[in-house]
Backbone as JSON, one array per atom type, in Angstrom:
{
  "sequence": "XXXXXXXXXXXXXXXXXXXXXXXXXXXXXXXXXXXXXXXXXXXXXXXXXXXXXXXXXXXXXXXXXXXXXXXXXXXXXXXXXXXXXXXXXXXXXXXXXXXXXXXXXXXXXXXXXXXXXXXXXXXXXXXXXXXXXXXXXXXXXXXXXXXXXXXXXXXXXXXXXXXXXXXXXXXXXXXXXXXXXXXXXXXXXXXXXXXXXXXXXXXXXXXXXXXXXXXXXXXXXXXXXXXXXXXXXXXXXXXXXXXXXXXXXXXX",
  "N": [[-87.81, 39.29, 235.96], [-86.03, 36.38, 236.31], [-82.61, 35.42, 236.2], [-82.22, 32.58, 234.85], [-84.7, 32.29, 233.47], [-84.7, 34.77, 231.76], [-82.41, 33.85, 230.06], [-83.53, 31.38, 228.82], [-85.48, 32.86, 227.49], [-84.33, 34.13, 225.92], [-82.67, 32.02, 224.24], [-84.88, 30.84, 223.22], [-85.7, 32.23, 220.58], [-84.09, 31.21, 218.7], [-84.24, 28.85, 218.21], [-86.91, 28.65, 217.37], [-87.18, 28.8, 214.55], [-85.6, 27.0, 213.37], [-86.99, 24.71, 213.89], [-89.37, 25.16, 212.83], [-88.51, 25.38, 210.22], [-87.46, 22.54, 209.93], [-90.57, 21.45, 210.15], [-91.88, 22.44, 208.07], [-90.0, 21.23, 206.0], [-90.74, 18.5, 206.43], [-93.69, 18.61, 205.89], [-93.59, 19.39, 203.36], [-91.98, 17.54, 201.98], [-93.75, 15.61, 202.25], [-95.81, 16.56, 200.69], [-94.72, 16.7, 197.92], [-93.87, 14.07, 197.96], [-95.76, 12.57, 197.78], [-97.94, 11.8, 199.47], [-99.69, 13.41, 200.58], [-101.72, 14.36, 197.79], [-102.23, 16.13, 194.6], [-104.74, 18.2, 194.66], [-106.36, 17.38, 196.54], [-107.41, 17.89, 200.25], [-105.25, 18.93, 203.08], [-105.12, 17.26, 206.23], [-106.79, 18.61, 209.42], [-105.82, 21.09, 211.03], [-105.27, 20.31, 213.98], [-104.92, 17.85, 213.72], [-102.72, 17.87, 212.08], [-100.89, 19.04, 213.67], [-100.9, 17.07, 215.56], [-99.31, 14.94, 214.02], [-96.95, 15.79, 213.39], [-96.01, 17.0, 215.95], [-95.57, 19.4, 216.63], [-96.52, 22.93, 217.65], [-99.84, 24.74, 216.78], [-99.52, 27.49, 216.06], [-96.63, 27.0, 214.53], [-97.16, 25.33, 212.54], [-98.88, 26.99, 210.96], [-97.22, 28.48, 209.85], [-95.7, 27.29, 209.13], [-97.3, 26.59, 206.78], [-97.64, 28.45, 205.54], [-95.63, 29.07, 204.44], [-95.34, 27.12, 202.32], [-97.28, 28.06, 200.88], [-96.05, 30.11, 199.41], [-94.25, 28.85, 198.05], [-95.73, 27.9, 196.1], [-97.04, 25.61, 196.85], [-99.46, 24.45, 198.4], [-102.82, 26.15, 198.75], [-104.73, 28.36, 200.64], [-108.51, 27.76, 201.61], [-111.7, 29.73, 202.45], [-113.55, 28.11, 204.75], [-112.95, 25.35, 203.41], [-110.13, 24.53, 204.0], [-106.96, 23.81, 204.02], [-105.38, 23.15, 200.41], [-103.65, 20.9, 198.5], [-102.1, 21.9, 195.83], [-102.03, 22.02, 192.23], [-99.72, 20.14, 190.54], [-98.1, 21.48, 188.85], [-98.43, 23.78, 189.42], [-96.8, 24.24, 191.22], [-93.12, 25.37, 192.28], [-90.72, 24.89, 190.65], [-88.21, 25.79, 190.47], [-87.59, 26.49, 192.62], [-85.2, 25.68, 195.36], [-85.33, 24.03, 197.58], [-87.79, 22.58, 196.57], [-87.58, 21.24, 194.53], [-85.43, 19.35, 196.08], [-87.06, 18.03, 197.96], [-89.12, 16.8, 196.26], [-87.65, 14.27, 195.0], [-86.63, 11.35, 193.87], [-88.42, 12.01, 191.36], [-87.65, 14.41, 189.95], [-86.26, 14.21, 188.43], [-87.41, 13.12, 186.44], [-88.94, 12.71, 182.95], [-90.22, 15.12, 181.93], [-90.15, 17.37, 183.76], [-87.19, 17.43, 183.25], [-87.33, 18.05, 180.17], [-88.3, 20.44, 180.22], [-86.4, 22.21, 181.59], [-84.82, 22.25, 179.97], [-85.79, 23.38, 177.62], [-86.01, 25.77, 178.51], [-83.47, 26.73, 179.07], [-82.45, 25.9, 175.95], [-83.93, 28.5, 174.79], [-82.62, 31.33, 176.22], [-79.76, 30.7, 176.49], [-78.03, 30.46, 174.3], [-78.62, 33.07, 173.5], [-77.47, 34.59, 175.39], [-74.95, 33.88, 174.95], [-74.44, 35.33, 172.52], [-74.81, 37.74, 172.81], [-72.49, 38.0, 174.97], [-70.11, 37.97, 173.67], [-69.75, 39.95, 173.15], [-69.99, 41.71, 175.17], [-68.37, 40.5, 177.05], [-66.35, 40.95, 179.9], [-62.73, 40.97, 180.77], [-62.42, 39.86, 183.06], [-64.61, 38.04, 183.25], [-64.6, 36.44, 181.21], [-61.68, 35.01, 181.88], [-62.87, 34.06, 184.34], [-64.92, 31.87, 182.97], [-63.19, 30.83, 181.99], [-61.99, 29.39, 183.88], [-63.84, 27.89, 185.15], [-63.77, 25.79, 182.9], [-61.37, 24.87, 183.14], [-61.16, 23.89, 185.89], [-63.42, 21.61, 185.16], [-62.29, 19.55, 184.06], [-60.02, 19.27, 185.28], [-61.67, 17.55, 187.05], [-61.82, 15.31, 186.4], [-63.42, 12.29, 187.22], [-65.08, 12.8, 188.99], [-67.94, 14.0, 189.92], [-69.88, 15.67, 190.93], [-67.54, 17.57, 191.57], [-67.27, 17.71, 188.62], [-69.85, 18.77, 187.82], [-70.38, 20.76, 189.77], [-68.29, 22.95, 188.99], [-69.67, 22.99, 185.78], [-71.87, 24.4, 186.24], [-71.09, 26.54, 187.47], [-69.61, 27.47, 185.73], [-72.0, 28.1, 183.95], [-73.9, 29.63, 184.56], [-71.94, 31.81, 185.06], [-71.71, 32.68, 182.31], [-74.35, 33.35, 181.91], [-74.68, 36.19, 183.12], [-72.39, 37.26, 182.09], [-73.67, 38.39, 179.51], [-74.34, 40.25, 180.19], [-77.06, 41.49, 180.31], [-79.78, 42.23, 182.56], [-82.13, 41.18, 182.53], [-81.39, 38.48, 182.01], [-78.99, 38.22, 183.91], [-80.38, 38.02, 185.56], [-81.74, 35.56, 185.92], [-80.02, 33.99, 186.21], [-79.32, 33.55, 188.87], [-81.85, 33.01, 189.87], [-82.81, 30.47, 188.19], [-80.74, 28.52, 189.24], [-80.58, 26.26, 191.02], [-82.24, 24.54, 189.72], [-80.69, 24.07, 187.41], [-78.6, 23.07, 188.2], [-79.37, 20.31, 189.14], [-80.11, 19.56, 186.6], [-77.76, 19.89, 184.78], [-76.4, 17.93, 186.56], [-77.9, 15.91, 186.21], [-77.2, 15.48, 183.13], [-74.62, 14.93, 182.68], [-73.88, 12.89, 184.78], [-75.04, 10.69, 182.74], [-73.74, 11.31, 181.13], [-71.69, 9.23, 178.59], [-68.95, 9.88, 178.27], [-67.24, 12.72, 179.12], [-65.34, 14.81, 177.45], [-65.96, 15.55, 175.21], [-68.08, 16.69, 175.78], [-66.53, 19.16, 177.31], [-65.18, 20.34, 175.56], [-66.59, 21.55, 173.79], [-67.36, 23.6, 175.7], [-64.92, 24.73, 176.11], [-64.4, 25.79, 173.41], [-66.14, 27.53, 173.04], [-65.68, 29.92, 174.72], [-63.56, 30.62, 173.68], [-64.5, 31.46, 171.24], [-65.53, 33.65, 172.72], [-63.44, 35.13, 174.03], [-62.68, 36.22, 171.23], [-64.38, 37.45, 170.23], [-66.66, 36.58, 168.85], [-69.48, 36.62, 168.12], [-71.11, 35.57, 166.64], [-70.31, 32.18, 166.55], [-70.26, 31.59, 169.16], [-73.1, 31.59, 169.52], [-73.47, 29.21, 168.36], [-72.08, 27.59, 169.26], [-72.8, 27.39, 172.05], [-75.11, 26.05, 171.53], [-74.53, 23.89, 170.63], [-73.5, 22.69, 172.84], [-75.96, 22.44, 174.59], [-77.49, 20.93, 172.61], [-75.59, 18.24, 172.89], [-76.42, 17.95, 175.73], [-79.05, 17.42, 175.82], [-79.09, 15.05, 174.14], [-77.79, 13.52, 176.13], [-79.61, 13.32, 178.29], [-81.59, 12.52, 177.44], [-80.92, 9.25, 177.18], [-80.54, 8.95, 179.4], [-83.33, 9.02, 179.61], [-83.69, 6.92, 178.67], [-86.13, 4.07, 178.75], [-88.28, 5.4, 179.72], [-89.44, 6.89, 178.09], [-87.99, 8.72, 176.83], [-87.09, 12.26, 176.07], [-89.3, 14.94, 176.62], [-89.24, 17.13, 174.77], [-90.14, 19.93, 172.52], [-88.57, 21.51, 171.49]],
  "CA": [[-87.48, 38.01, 235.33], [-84.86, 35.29, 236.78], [-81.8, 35.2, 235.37], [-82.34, 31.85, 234.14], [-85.68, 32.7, 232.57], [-83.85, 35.12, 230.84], [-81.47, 32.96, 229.71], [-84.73, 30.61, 228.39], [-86.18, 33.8, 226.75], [-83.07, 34.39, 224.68], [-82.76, 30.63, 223.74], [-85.92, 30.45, 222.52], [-85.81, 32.46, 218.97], [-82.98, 30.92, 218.12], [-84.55, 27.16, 218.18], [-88.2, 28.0, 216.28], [-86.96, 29.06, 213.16], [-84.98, 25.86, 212.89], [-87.95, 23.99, 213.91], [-89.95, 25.57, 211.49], [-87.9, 24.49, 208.67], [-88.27, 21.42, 209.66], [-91.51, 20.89, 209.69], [-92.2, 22.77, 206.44], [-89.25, 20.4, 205.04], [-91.72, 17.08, 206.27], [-94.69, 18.37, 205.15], [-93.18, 19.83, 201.96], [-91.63, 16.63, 201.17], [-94.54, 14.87, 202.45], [-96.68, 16.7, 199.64], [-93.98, 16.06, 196.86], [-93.84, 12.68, 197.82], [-97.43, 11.76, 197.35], [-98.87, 11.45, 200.75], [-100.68, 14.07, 200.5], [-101.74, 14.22, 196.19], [-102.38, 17.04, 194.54], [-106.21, 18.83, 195.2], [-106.39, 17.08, 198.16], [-107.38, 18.77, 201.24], [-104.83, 18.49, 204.09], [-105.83, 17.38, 207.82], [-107.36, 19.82, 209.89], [-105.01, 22.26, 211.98], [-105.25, 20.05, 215.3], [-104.37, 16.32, 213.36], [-101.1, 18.02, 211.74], [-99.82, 18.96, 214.98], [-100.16, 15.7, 216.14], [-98.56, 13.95, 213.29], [-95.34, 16.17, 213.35], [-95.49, 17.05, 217.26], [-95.84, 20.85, 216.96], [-97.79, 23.93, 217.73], [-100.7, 25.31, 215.69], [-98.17, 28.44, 215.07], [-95.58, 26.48, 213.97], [-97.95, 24.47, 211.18], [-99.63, 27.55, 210.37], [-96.05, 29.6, 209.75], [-95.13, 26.39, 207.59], [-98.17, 26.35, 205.5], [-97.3, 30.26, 204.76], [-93.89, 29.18, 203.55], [-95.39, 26.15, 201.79], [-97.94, 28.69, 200.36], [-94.96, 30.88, 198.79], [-93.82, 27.92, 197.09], [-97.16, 27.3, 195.15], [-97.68, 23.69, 196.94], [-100.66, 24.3, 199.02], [-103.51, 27.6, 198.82], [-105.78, 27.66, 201.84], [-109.67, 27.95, 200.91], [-111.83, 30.0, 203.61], [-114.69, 27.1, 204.74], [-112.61, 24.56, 203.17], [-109.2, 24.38, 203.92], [-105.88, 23.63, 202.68], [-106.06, 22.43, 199.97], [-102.73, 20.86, 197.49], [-102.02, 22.61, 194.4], [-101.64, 21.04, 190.88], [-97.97, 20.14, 190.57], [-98.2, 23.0, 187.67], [-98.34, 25.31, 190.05], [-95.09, 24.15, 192.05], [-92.33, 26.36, 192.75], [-89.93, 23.89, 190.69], [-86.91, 26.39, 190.54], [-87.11, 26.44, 194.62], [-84.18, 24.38, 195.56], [-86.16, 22.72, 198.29], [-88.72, 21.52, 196.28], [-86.62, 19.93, 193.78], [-85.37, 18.08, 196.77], [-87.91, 17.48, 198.03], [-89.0, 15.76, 194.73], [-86.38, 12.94, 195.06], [-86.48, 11.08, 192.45], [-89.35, 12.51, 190.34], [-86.79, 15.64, 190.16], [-85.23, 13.27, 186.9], [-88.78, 13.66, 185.25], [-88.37, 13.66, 181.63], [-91.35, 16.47, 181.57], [-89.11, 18.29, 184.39], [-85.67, 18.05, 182.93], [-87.25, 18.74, 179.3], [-88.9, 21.84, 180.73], [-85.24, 22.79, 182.07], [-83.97, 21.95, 178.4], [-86.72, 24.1, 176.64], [-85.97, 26.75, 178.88], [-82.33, 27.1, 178.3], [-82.52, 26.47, 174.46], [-84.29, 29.89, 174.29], [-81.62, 31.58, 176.95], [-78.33, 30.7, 176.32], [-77.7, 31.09, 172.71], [-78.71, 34.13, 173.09], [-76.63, 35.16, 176.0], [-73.48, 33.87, 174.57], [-74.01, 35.51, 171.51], [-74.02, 39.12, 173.56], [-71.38, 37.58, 175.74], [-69.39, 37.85, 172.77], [-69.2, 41.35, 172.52], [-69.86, 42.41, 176.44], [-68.16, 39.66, 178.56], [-65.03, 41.25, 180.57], [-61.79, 40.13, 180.39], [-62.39, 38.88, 184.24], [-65.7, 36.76, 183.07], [-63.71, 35.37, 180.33], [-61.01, 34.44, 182.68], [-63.52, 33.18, 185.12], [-65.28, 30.59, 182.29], [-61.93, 29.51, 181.28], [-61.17, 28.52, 184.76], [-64.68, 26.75, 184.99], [-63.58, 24.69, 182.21], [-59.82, 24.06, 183.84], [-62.14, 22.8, 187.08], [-64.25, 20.37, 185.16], [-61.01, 19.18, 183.02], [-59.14, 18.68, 186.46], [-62.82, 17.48, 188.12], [-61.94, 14.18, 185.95], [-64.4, 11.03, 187.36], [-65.69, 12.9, 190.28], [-69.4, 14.11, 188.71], [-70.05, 16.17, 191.89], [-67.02, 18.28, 191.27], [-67.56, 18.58, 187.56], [-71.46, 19.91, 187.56], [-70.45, 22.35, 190.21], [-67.83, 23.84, 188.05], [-70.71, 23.45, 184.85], [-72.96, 24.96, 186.82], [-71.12, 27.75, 187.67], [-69.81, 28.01, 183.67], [-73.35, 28.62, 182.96], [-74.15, 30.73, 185.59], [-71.21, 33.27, 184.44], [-72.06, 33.08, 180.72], [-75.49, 34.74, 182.03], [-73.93, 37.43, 183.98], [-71.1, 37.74, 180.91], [-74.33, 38.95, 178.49], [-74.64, 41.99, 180.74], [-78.94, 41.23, 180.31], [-80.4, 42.26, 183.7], [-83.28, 39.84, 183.2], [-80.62, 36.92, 182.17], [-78.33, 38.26, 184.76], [-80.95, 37.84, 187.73], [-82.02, 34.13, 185.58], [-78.93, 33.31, 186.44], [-79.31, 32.89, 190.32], [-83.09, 31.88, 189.97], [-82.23, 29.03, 187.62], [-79.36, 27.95, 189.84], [-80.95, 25.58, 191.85], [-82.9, 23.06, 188.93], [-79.65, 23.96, 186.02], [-77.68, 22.23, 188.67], [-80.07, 19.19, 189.0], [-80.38, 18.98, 185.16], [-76.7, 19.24, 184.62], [-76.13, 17.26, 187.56], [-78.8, 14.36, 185.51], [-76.95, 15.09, 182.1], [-73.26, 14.7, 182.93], [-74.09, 11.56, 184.64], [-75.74, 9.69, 181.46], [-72.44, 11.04, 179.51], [-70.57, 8.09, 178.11], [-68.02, 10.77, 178.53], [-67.38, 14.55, 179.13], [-64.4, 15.27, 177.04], [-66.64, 15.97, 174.2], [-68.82, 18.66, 176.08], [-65.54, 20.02, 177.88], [-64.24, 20.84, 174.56], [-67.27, 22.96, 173.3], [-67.54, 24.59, 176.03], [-63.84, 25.65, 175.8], [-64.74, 26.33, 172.42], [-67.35, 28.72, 173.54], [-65.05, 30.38, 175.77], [-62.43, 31.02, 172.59], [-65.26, 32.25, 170.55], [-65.79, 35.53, 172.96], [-62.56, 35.87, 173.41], [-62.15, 36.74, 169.57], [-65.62, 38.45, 169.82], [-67.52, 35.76, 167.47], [-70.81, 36.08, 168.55], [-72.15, 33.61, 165.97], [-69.48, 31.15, 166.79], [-70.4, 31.68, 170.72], [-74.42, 31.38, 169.83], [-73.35, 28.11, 167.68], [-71.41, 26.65, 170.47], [-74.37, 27.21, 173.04], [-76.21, 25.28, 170.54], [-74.23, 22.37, 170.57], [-73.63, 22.51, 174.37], [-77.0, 22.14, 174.68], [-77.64, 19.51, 171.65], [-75.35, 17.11, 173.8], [-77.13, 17.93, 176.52], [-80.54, 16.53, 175.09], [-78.76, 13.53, 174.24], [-77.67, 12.5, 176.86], [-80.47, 13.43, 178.98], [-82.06, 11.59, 176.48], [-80.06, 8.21, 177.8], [-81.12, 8.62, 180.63], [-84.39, 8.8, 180.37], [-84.08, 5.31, 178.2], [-87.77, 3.04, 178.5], [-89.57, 6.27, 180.27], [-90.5, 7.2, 176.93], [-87.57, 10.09, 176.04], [-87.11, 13.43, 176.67], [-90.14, 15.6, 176.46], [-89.0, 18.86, 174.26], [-90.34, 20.19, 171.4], [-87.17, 22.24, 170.64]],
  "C": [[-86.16, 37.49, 235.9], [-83.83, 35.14, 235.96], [-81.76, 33.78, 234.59], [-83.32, 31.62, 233.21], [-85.41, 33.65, 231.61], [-83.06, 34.51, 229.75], [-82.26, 32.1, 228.75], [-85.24, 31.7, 227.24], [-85.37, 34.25, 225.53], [-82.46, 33.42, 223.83], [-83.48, 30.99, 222.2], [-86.18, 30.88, 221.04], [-84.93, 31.94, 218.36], [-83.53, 29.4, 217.66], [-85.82, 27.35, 217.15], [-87.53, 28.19, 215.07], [-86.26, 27.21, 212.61], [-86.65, 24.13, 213.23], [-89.2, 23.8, 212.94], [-89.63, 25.01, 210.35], [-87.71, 23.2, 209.06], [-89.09, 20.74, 209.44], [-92.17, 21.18, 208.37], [-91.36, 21.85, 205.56], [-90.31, 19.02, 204.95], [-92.56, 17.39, 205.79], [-94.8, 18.96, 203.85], [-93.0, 18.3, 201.2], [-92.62, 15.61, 200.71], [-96.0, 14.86, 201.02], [-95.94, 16.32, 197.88], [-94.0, 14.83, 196.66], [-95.21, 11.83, 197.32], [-98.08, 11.48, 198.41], [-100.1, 12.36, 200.74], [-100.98, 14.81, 198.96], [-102.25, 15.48, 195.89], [-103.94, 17.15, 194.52], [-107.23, 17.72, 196.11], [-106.19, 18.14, 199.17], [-106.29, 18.24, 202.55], [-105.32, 18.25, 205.65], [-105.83, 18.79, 208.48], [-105.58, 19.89, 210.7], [-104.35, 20.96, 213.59], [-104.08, 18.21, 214.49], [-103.08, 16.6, 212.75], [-99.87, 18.41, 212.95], [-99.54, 17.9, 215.78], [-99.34, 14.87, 215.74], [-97.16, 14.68, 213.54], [-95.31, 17.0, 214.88], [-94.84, 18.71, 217.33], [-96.9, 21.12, 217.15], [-98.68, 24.03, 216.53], [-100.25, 26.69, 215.55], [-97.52, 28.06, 214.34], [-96.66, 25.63, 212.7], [-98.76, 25.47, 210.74], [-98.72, 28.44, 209.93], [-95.68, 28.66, 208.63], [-96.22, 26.33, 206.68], [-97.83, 27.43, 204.73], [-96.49, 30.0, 203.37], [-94.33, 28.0, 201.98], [-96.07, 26.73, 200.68], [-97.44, 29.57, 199.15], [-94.79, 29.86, 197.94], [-94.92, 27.2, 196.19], [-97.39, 25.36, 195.57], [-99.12, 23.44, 197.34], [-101.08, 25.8, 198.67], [-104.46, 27.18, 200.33], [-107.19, 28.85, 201.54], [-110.16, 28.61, 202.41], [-113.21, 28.33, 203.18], [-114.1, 25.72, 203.79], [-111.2, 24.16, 203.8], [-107.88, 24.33, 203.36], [-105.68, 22.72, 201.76], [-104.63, 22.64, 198.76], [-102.76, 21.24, 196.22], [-101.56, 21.18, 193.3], [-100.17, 21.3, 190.59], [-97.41, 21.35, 189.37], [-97.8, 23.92, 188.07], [-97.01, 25.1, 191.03], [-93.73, 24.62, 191.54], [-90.84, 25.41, 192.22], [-88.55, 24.33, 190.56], [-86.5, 26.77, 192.09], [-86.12, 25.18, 194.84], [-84.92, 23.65, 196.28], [-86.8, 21.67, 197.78], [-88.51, 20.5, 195.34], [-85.77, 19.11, 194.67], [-86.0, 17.56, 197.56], [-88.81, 16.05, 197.21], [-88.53, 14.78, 194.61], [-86.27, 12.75, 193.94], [-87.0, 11.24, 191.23], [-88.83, 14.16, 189.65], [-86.46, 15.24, 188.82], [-86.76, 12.9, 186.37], [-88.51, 13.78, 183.97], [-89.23, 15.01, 181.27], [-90.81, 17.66, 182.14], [-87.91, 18.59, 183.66], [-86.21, 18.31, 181.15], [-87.35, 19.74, 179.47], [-87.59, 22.81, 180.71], [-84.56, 23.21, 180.68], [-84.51, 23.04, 177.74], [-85.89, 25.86, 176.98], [-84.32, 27.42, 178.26], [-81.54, 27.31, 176.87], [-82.92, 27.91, 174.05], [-83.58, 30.99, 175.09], [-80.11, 31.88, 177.01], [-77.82, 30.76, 175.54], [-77.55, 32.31, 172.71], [-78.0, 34.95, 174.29], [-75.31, 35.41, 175.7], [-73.58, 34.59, 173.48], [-73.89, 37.26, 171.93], [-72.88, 38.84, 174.21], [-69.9, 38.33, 175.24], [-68.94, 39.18, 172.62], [-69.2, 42.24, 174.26], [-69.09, 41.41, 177.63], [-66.76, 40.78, 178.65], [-64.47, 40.96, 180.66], [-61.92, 39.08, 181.18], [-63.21, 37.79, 184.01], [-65.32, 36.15, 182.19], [-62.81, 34.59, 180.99], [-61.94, 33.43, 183.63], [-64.31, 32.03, 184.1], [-64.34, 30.02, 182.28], [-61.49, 28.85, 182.71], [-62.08, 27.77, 185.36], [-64.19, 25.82, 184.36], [-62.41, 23.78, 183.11], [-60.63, 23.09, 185.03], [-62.61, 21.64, 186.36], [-63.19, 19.99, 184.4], [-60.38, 18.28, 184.28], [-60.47, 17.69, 187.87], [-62.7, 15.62, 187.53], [-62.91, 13.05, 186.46], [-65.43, 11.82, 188.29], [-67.0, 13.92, 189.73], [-69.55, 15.31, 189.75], [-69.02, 17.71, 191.35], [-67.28, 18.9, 190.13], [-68.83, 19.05, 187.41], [-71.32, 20.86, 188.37], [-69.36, 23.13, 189.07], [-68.65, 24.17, 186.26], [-71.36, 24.37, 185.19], [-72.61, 26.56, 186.66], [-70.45, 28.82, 186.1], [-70.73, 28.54, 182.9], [-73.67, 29.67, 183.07], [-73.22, 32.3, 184.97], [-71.18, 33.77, 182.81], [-73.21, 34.09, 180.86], [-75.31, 35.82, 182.37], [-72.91, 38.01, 182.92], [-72.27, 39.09, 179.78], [-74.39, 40.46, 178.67], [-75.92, 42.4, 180.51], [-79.06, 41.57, 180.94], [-81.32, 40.98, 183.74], [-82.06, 38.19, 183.18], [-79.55, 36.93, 183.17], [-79.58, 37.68, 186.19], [-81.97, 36.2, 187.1], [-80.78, 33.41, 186.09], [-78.99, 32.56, 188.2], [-80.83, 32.47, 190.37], [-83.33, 30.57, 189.63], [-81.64, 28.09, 188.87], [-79.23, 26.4, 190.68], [-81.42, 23.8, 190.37], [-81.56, 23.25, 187.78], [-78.53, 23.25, 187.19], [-78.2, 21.07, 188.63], [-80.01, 19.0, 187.74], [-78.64, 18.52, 184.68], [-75.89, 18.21, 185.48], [-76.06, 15.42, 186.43], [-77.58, 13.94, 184.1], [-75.44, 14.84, 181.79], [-73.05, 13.13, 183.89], [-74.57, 9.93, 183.35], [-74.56, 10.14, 180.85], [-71.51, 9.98, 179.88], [-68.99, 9.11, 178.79], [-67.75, 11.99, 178.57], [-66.15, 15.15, 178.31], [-65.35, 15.92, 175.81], [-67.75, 17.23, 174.58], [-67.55, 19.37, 176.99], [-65.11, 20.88, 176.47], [-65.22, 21.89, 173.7], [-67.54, 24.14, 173.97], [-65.95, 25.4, 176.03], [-63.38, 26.17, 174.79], [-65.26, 27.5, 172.4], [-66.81, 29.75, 174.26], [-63.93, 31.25, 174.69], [-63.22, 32.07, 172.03], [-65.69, 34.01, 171.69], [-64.66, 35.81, 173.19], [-61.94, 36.66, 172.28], [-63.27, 37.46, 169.53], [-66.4, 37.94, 168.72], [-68.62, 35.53, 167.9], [-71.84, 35.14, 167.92], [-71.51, 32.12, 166.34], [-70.03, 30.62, 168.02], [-71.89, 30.9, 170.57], [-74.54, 29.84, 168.86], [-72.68, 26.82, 168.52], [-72.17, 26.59, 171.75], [-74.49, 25.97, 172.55], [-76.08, 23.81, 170.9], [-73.45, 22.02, 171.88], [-75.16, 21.35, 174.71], [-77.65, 20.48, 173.95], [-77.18, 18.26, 172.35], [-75.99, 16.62, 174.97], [-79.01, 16.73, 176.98], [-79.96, 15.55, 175.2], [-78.46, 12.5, 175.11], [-78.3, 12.66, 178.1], [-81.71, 12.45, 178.45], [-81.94, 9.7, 176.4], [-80.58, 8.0, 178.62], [-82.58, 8.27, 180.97], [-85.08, 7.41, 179.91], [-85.87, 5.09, 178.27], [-88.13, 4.33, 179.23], [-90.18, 6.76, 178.97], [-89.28, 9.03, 176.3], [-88.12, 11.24, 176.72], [-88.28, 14.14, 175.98], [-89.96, 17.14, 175.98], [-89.93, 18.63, 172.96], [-89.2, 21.31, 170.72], [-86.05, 21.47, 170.33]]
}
């Protein structure tokens, strides 16, 4: 082999992978978006490589990935064939951006809501008796972030985010410890949605640095009462947002 064929040969793994994720990002988004609807069969093998200007490896490596993420199944004697949005992978970061704007769903962000009502109460209220001095320290300096994150929305949901994130990890759960980084992806999108619709955040800064007092003193009812009404605001003003769509979709 030629040293410059060499040179070509050692390139080359470095470029599909990134090619790959691109085309799994178009025809990911492409199925989120509605081009291709759900239990709909997708074009054959030969017409997807023409539309996105790859191989039939490369569109058969992204269906895999697409496959993982519950968007598409592939039938033998039929094809591939789009899944019922039911079955989508909606805690995959991708596919919630993928999603665009159907991401702010009130059926999605209640879902998110439901989920964490039965979750986080009940983390903080172990919290209360197992967080560490350091995961106490680390909430309270979440809060200081979104305090000092004043207008900039961006800043303050990453420091929510990651307030939440270490309340799960504080409980010392395994399963709510490893919810914590599966979540991570749509509890940023939701608090992302519900810190935008607040009139103002001084009023959820202050429960959660409420919430933060309460395990310091070891009040685990206080802690699983200040969840509560984390959350409660939460609704509401997710609830704002979702104005004329018809309200937020919980039953909790």
């Amino acid at each position: 082999m030629t040293d410059k064929a060499t040179r070509r040969s050692l390139r080359s793994p470095l470029r599909r992978p990134r090619v790959r994720h691109n085309v799994t990002a178009a025809i990911g988004a492409d199925i989120c978006g509605g081009r291709f609807p759900p239990g709909t069969v997708l074009p054959r093998e030969s017409d997807l490589c023409e539309t996105y200007g790859v191989s039939r490896t490369v569109i058969r490596e992204s269906l895999k990935v697409l496959e993982t993420k519950g968007l598409v199944r592939g039938r033998p004697r039929v094809g591939t064939i789009v899944c019922d949005r039911a079955e989508w992978n909606v805690l995959d970061a991708q596919i919630l951006e993928w999603m665009g704007p159907d991401v702010l769903s009130a059926e999605l962000l209640g879902s998110i809501l439901e989920a964490r009502r039965t979750v986080e109460p009940a983390a903080a209220f172990l919290a209360a008796s197992r967080a560490t001095a350091q995961e106490i320290a680390d909430l309270e300096r979440a809060c200081d972030d979104m305090g000092d994150a004043e207008g900039d929305l961006e800043a303050f949901t990453a420091a929510d985010a990651r307030f939440h994130e270490t309340l799960l990890k504080a409980s010392h759960n395994k399963v709510f410890h490893q919810l914590s980084s599966i979540i991570h992806a749509a509890l940023s999108y939701a608090l992302h949605a519900s810190n935008r619709a607040a009139v103002k955040r001084d009023e959820a800064l202050d429960v959660h640095r409420e919430l933060v007092d309460a395990l310091r003193l070891r009040d685990g009812a206080r802690a699983e009462t200040c969840s509560r009404q984390i959350l409660d605001l939460a609704a509401r003003d997710l609830s704002r947002l979702m104005g004329d769509a018809g309200g937020l979709k919980t039953n909790l």
